[in-house]
Amino acid sequence: MKKNVKIRIAYISTYVLFLVVSLILGYNPGKEITFNFISFLIYMLKILPCAFILIGLFEVWVKKEVIEKHLGEESGIRGYAWVILLAGTIAGGLLVAFPIAYSLYNKGAKLSIVFTYIGAAAICRIPMTLYEASFMGVKFTAIRLLVSLPLVIITSILLGNYLTKRNYKMAEGK
Amino acid sequence: MYYTYTITGLVLIISFIINKQKTLKAVKIAVVKFKKIFPTFITMLIFVSIILFLFPDEVISNYLGNSSKFISVLLASFFGSITLMPGFVAFPLSGILLTKGVPYMVLSAFTTTLMMVGIITFPLEKEYFGVKVTVIRNIISFFIALIVAVITGILFGEIF
């Protein structure tokens, strides 16, 4: 067995043991941690299966050439617009953004576009933005978007170019 | 939640009608990918459950409401970076803090780091991007959030 797997089994069993003992003894912090774990597990199960099914469909239906053309090395400014639009309409935040970004990359999207996607998925999902504005006011949300989005694009281009020069490759087979 | 399932279901059905083989392959890809990354999600959940226990909403509210503006911005970006909160929890919380007199710039630092910086999602991000890039991206995001907070502060007249 690999070392990583052993470590993982060790801390997961310690964690579970701690929770079980806490529940039996009625130890409050243990109960609260169990509650947090379950509520976040439910939250993730609400979005993750859908996200992965859509990623699967994306992988079989969308041709590599299409992504290369629109989001690849030759894509230009339009590529950023496309990817921000895509990020804006997909729910789930960073959790879902990483696997999607990974699929985009494997289909030929360039790194600066991949990073823009992640940034945009974090800050400008349309449903979330509307929700935010309803609590914080339109001015607050507008400032946040108008300041952060250009910074996300600029830093993504810088980071993307830097990594491309250094022949960076994303992990394989995830 | 229902609308994500409804849309995914519809897309899946349409895909199945057009091409059965491809759709089955897509589902297979989805299952394989999900299985591979699932242990990392569990690791992340363990972190989340402990961090949220150590820093519950009340503690965060308390800190953000009771310090000087600039310390609050720093605290807010710290809390935003280490916790994970869905938007439907974070924005109502920020709305309440706003009515309690917490400055916009503090809430901006909090919500922006919450969305962009993920110390809790580190194990997940690193699986795809590697440690180095994950660290760089999070540091960049942290500074973007600070810039956003400062500009928010200026435009709401909280700094000058």
Short mmCIF file of C-alpha atoms in Angstrom, two decimals:
data_model
loop_
_atom_site.label_atom_id
_atom_site.label_comp_id
_atom_site.label_asym_id
_atom_site.label_seq_id
_atom_site.Cartn_x
_atom_site.Cartn_y
_atom_site.Cartn_z
CA MET A 1 0.00 0.00 0.00
CA LYS A 2 1.22 3.52 -0.75
CA LYS A 3 2.38 5.69 2.12
CA ASN A 4 -0.19 8.40 1.32
CA VAL A 5 -3.03 5.92 1.47
CA LYS A 6 -1.82 4.65 4.84
CA ILE A 7 -1.65 8.17 6.24
CA ARG A 8 -5.11 8.90 4.90
CA ILE A 9 -6.58 5.77 6.46
CA ALA A 10 -4.86 6.64 9.74
CA TYR A 11 -6.28 10.16 10.07
CA ILE A 12 -9.71 9.27 8.78
CA SER A 13 -10.01 6.46 11.32
CA THR A 14 -8.71 8.70 14.13
CA TYR A 15 -11.30 11.29 13.14
CA VAL A 16 -14.15 8.78 12.98
CA LEU A 17 -13.08 7.21 16.28
CA PHE A 18 -13.03 10.64 17.93
CA LEU A 19 -16.53 11.40 16.65
CA VAL A 20 -17.94 8.02 17.72
CA VAL A 21 -16.43 8.28 21.21
CA SER A 22 -17.68 11.89 21.51
CA LEU A 23 -21.18 10.86 20.54
CA ILE A 24 -21.19 8.01 23.05
CA LEU A 25 -19.82 10.17 25.88
CA GLY A 26 -21.93 13.17 24.86
CA TYR A 27 -18.83 15.34 24.35
CA ASN A 28 -20.16 18.56 22.79
CA PRO A 29 -17.28 19.63 20.50
CA GLY A 30 -17.40 16.15 18.95
CA LYS A 31 -21.13 16.50 18.39
CA GLU A 32 -20.70 19.90 16.76
CA ILE A 33 -17.96 18.62 14.49
CA THR A 34 -20.17 15.69 13.45
CA PHE A 35 -22.96 18.12 12.68
CA ASN A 36 -20.62 20.31 10.59
CA PHE A 37 -19.33 17.29 8.72
CA ILE A 38 -22.79 16.00 7.88
CA SER A 39 -24.22 19.36 6.86
CA PHE A 40 -21.29 20.02 4.51
CA LEU A 41 -21.44 16.49 3.15
CA ILE A 42 -25.09 17.07 2.27
CA TYR A 43 -24.24 20.42 0.71
CA MET A 44 -21.59 18.81 -1.47
CA LEU A 45 -23.78 15.88 -2.45
CA LYS A 46 -26.34 18.37 -3.69
CA ILE A 47 -23.98 19.71 -6.33
CA LEU A 48 -21.11 17.30 -6.94
CA PRO A 49 -22.89 14.39 -8.67
CA CYS A 50 -24.47 16.81 -11.14
CA ALA A 51 -21.18 18.56 -11.71
CA PHE A 52 -19.38 15.32 -12.49
CA ILE A 53 -22.14 14.05 -14.80
CA LEU A 54 -21.95 17.33 -16.73
CA ILE A 55 -18.17 17.04 -16.86
CA GLY A 56 -18.57 13.51 -18.26
CA LEU A 57 -20.99 14.74 -20.92
CA PHE A 58 -18.65 17.63 -21.73
CA GLU A 59 -15.77 15.20 -22.23
CA VAL A 60 -17.65 12.97 -24.68
CA TRP A 61 -19.59 15.61 -26.61
CA VAL A 62 -17.32 18.62 -26.93
CA LYS A 63 -14.60 18.21 -29.51
CA LYS A 64 -11.06 19.12 -28.60
CA GLU A 65 -10.75 21.36 -31.68
CA VAL A 66 -13.68 23.49 -30.50
CA ILE A 67 -12.08 24.20 -27.14
CA GLU A 68 -8.67 24.71 -28.73
CA LYS A 69 -10.11 27.20 -31.17
CA HIS A 70 -12.17 29.22 -28.68
CA LEU A 71 -10.18 28.85 -25.47
CA GLY A 72 -6.76 27.73 -26.69
CA GLU A 73 -3.50 29.51 -27.54
CA GLU A 74 -4.99 31.40 -30.49
CA SER A 75 -8.22 32.43 -28.83
CA GLY A 76 -7.48 36.07 -27.89
CA ILE A 77 -9.82 38.35 -25.95
CA ARG A 78 -12.94 36.47 -26.92
CA GLY A 79 -11.68 33.39 -25.13
CA TYR A 80 -11.73 35.29 -21.84
CA ALA A 81 -15.24 36.54 -22.48
CA TRP A 82 -16.45 33.01 -23.23
CA VAL A 83 -14.87 31.49 -20.18
CA ILE A 84 -16.20 34.22 -17.86
CA LEU A 85 -19.67 33.68 -19.27
CA LEU A 86 -19.29 29.96 -18.71
CA ALA A 87 -18.10 30.49 -15.14
CA GLY A 88 -20.94 32.91 -14.47
CA THR A 89 -23.61 30.38 -15.28
CA ILE A 90 -22.24 27.35 -13.42
CA ALA A 91 -23.19 26.91 -9.77
CA GLY A 92 -20.97 25.52 -7.04
CA GLY A 93 -17.99 27.82 -6.54
CA LEU A 94 -14.41 26.64 -6.26
CA LEU A 95 -15.27 23.04 -5.38
CA VAL A 96 -16.80 22.47 -8.77
CA ALA A 97 -14.52 24.91 -10.59
CA PHE A 98 -11.37 22.81 -10.11
CA PRO A 99 -12.59 19.64 -11.85
CA ILE A 100 -14.21 21.70 -14.62
CA ALA A 101 -11.04 23.75 -15.11
CA TYR A 102 -9.12 20.50 -15.33
CA SER A 103 -11.39 19.18 -18.09
CA LEU A 104 -11.12 22.47 -20.00
CA TYR A 105 -7.33 22.27 -19.76
CA ASN A 106 -7.28 18.70 -21.05
CA LYS A 107 -9.46 19.71 -23.97
CA GLY A 108 -6.89 22.31 -24.97
CA ALA A 109 -7.77 25.51 -23.10
CA LYS A 110 -4.69 27.60 -22.34
CA LEU A 111 -3.54 28.13 -18.78
CA SER A 112 -4.41 31.83 -18.53
CA ILE A 113 -7.96 30.94 -19.56
CA VAL A 114 -8.08 28.10 -17.04
CA PHE A 115 -7.05 30.45 -14.22
CA THR A 116 -9.52 33.09 -15.39
CA TYR A 117 -12.19 30.43 -15.25
CA ILE A 118 -11.36 29.57 -11.65
CA GLY A 119 -11.26 33.21 -10.59
CA ALA A 120 -14.49 34.02 -12.38
CA ALA A 121 -16.22 30.93 -10.98
CA ALA A 122 -15.29 32.21 -7.53
CA ILE A 123 -16.40 35.82 -7.91
CA CYS A 124 -18.99 36.27 -10.61
CA ARG A 125 -21.50 33.49 -10.68
CA ILE A 126 -24.67 35.21 -11.78
CA PRO A 127 -27.17 33.71 -9.28
CA MET A 128 -24.78 34.34 -6.40
CA THR A 129 -24.09 37.90 -7.52
CA LEU A 130 -27.80 38.73 -7.58
CA TYR A 131 -28.18 37.18 -4.15
CA GLU A 132 -25.22 39.19 -2.88
CA ALA A 133 -26.61 42.45 -4.25
CA SER A 134 -29.91 41.83 -2.50
CA PHE A 135 -28.14 41.74 0.87
CA MET A 136 -25.24 44.12 0.33
CA GLY A 137 -26.61 46.58 -2.19
CA VAL A 138 -25.87 46.99 -5.89
CA LYS A 139 -23.02 49.45 -5.32
CA PHE A 140 -21.09 47.01 -3.15
CA THR A 141 -21.48 44.16 -5.63
CA ALA A 142 -20.67 46.37 -8.62
CA ILE A 143 -17.44 47.61 -7.04
CA ARG A 144 -16.42 44.09 -6.13
CA LEU A 145 -17.01 42.78 -9.65
CA LEU A 146 -15.53 45.72 -11.52
CA VAL A 147 -12.36 45.71 -9.43
CA SER A 148 -11.79 41.99 -9.02
CA LEU A 149 -12.60 40.74 -12.51
CA PRO A 150 -9.94 42.78 -14.37
CA LEU A 151 -7.41 41.85 -11.68
CA VAL A 152 -8.32 38.19 -12.08
CA ILE A 153 -7.83 38.39 -15.85
CA ILE A 154 -4.51 40.26 -15.63
CA THR A 155 -3.03 37.99 -12.95
CA SER A 156 -4.27 34.89 -14.81
CA ILE A 157 -2.50 36.03 -17.96
CA LEU A 158 0.72 36.72 -16.03
CA LEU A 159 0.57 33.42 -14.16
CA GLY A 160 -0.42 31.49 -17.30
CA ASN A 161 2.45 32.95 -19.34
CA TYR A 162 4.95 32.40 -16.55
CA LEU A 163 3.94 28.74 -16.17
CA THR A 164 3.77 28.10 -19.91
CA LYS A 165 7.35 29.36 -20.24
CA ARG A 166 8.41 26.97 -17.53
CA ASN A 167 6.64 24.08 -19.27
CA TYR A 168 4.20 23.57 -16.44
CA LYS A 169 1.69 20.73 -16.91
CA MET A 170 -1.33 20.00 -14.82
CA ALA A 171 -1.57 16.63 -13.04
CA GLU A 172 -2.47 13.67 -15.23
CA GLY A 173 -5.30 11.19 -14.98
CA LYS A 174 -7.50 12.99 -12.45
CA MET B 1 -30.66 22.34 -5.59
CA TYR B 2 -33.62 21.00 -7.55
CA TYR B 3 -32.83 23.06 -10.58
CA THR B 4 -29.30 21.65 -10.86
CA TYR B 5 -30.68 18.12 -10.73
CA THR B 6 -33.48 18.95 -13.15
CA ILE B 7 -31.12 20.51 -15.67
CA THR B 8 -28.56 17.72 -15.35
CA GLY B 9 -31.36 15.15 -15.71
CA LEU B 10 -32.73 16.84 -18.83
CA VAL B 11 -29.31 17.16 -20.43
CA LEU B 12 -28.62 13.51 -19.65
CA ILE B 13 -31.92 12.37 -21.20
CA ILE B 14 -31.39 14.44 -24.36
CA SER B 15 -27.85 13.10 -24.65
CA PHE B 16 -29.17 9.54 -24.20
CA ILE B 17 -31.76 9.97 -26.94
CA ILE B 18 -29.15 11.30 -29.36
CA ASN B 19 -26.46 8.74 -28.59
CA LYS B 20 -26.77 5.93 -26.09
CA GLN B 21 -23.13 4.77 -26.21
CA LYS B 22 -21.67 8.22 -25.76
CA THR B 23 -23.97 8.93 -22.83
CA LEU B 24 -23.03 5.72 -21.06
CA LYS B 25 -19.39 6.59 -21.62
CA ALA B 26 -19.99 10.03 -20.13
CA VAL B 27 -21.56 8.52 -17.02
CA LYS B 28 -18.63 6.14 -16.74
CA ILE B 29 -16.16 9.04 -16.96
CA ALA B 30 -18.15 10.88 -14.31
CA VAL B 31 -18.07 7.91 -11.93
CA VAL B 32 -14.35 7.26 -12.44
CA LYS B 33 -13.44 10.92 -11.93
CA PHE B 34 -15.66 11.24 -8.89
CA LYS B 35 -14.23 8.09 -7.31
CA LYS B 36 -10.67 9.32 -7.82
CA ILE B 37 -11.27 12.65 -6.15
CA PHE B 38 -13.74 11.52 -3.47
CA PRO B 39 -11.11 10.71 -0.77
CA THR B 40 -9.77 14.25 -1.20
CA PHE B 41 -13.26 15.62 -0.66
CA ILE B 42 -13.52 13.63 2.56
CA THR B 43 -10.19 15.05 3.74
CA MET B 44 -11.52 18.50 2.95
CA LEU B 45 -14.75 17.85 4.83
CA ILE B 46 -12.77 16.81 7.88
CA PHE B 47 -10.91 20.14 7.74
CA VAL B 48 -14.13 22.06 7.24
CA SER B 49 -15.88 20.41 10.15
CA ILE B 50 -13.01 21.21 12.53
CA ILE B 51 -12.39 24.77 11.28
CA LEU B 52 -16.09 25.65 11.52
CA PHE B 53 -16.11 24.31 15.05
CA LEU B 54 -13.11 26.48 15.98
CA PHE B 55 -14.44 29.57 14.19
CA PRO B 56 -18.24 29.51 14.19
CA ASP B 57 -20.26 32.40 12.71
CA GLU B 58 -20.70 34.05 16.12
CA VAL B 59 -16.96 34.20 16.74
CA ILE B 60 -16.35 35.69 13.30
CA SER B 61 -19.13 38.26 13.77
CA ASN B 62 -17.72 39.18 17.13
CA TYR B 63 -14.24 39.83 15.82
CA LEU B 64 -15.38 41.76 12.76
CA GLY B 65 -17.65 44.02 14.75
CA ASN B 66 -15.36 44.90 17.62
CA SER B 67 -11.98 45.97 16.30
CA SER B 68 -10.63 49.01 14.48
CA LYS B 69 -11.39 49.19 10.75
CA PHE B 70 -7.98 48.17 9.49
CA ILE B 71 -7.50 45.34 11.95
CA SER B 72 -10.99 44.19 11.04
CA VAL B 73 -10.08 44.10 7.35
CA LEU B 74 -7.09 41.90 8.13
CA LEU B 75 -9.11 39.66 10.45
CA ALA B 76 -11.89 39.47 7.89
CA SER B 77 -9.52 38.36 5.15
CA PHE B 78 -7.99 35.84 7.53
CA PHE B 79 -11.39 34.36 8.42
CA GLY B 80 -12.50 34.46 4.81
CA SER B 81 -9.39 32.55 3.76
CA ILE B 82 -9.56 29.78 6.32
CA THR B 83 -13.28 29.08 6.30
CA LEU B 84 -15.62 27.74 3.69
CA MET B 85 -19.15 29.02 3.57
CA PRO B 86 -21.69 28.73 0.81
CA GLY B 87 -22.95 32.09 -0.49
CA PHE B 88 -26.42 31.45 0.89
CA VAL B 89 -24.92 31.52 4.40
CA ALA B 90 -22.21 34.14 3.88
CA PHE B 91 -24.31 36.96 2.39
CA PRO B 92 -27.16 36.94 4.91
CA LEU B 93 -24.50 36.91 7.63
CA SER B 94 -22.75 39.87 5.99
CA GLY B 95 -26.10 41.62 5.63
CA ILE B 96 -26.67 41.29 9.37
CA LEU B 97 -23.16 42.54 10.14
CA LEU B 98 -23.78 45.51 7.88
CA THR B 99 -26.85 46.53 9.89
CA LYS B 100 -24.71 46.22 13.04
CA GLY B 101 -22.38 48.85 11.65
CA VAL B 102 -19.53 46.73 10.29
CA PRO B 103 -17.91 48.75 7.46
CA TYR B 104 -18.40 47.72 3.83
CA MET B 105 -14.67 47.32 3.33
CA VAL B 106 -14.48 44.72 6.09
CA LEU B 107 -17.33 42.73 4.60
CA SER B 108 -15.80 43.06 1.17
CA ALA B 109 -12.53 41.59 2.46
CA PHE B 110 -14.48 38.81 4.14
CA THR B 111 -16.71 37.79 1.24
CA THR B 112 -14.04 38.13 -1.44
CA THR B 113 -11.48 36.00 0.40
CA LEU B 114 -14.25 33.57 1.23
CA MET B 115 -14.98 33.11 -2.44
CA MET B 116 -11.47 33.30 -3.90
CA VAL B 117 -9.03 32.02 -1.31
CA GLY B 118 -9.38 28.45 -0.22
CA ILE B 119 -7.08 27.14 2.45
CA ILE B 120 -9.63 24.44 3.14
CA THR B 121 -9.91 23.57 -0.54
CA PHE B 122 -6.11 23.33 -0.71
CA PRO B 123 -6.07 19.48 -0.72
CA LEU B 124 -8.48 19.50 -3.67
CA GLU B 125 -6.81 22.24 -5.67
CA LYS B 126 -3.38 20.65 -5.20
CA GLU B 127 -4.63 17.36 -6.68
CA TYR B 128 -5.22 19.13 -9.98
CA PHE B 129 -2.67 21.96 -10.02
CA GLY B 130 0.15 20.82 -7.75
CA VAL B 131 1.30 22.49 -4.52
CA LYS B 132 3.29 25.37 -6.02
CA VAL B 133 0.61 26.70 -8.35
CA THR B 134 -2.05 26.29 -5.67
CA VAL B 135 0.00 28.39 -3.25
CA ILE B 136 0.66 31.07 -5.90
CA ARG B 137 -2.98 31.27 -6.97
CA ASN B 138 -4.19 31.62 -3.40
CA ILE B 139 -1.66 34.32 -2.55
CA ILE B 140 -2.61 36.29 -5.67
CA SER B 141 -6.30 35.91 -4.78
CA PHE B 142 -5.64 37.13 -1.26
CA PHE B 143 -4.06 40.34 -2.56
CA ILE B 144 -6.83 40.85 -5.09
CA ALA B 145 -9.29 40.65 -2.19
CA LEU B 146 -7.32 43.23 -0.20
CA ILE B 147 -7.26 45.59 -3.19
CA VAL B 148 -11.01 45.13 -3.64
CA ALA B 149 -11.53 45.87 0.07
CA VAL B 150 -9.44 49.05 -0.05
CA ILE B 151 -11.23 50.37 -3.14
CA THR B 152 -14.58 49.49 -1.58
CA GLY B 153 -13.49 51.45 1.50
CA ILE B 154 -12.50 54.47 -0.60
CA LEU B 155 -15.70 54.50 -2.65
CA PHE B 156 -17.91 54.14 0.42
CA GLY B 157 -16.00 56.95 2.13
CA GLU B 158 -14.76 54.70 4.90
CA ILE B 159 -11.07 55.43 4.50
CA PHE B 160 -10.90 59.17 3.83
#
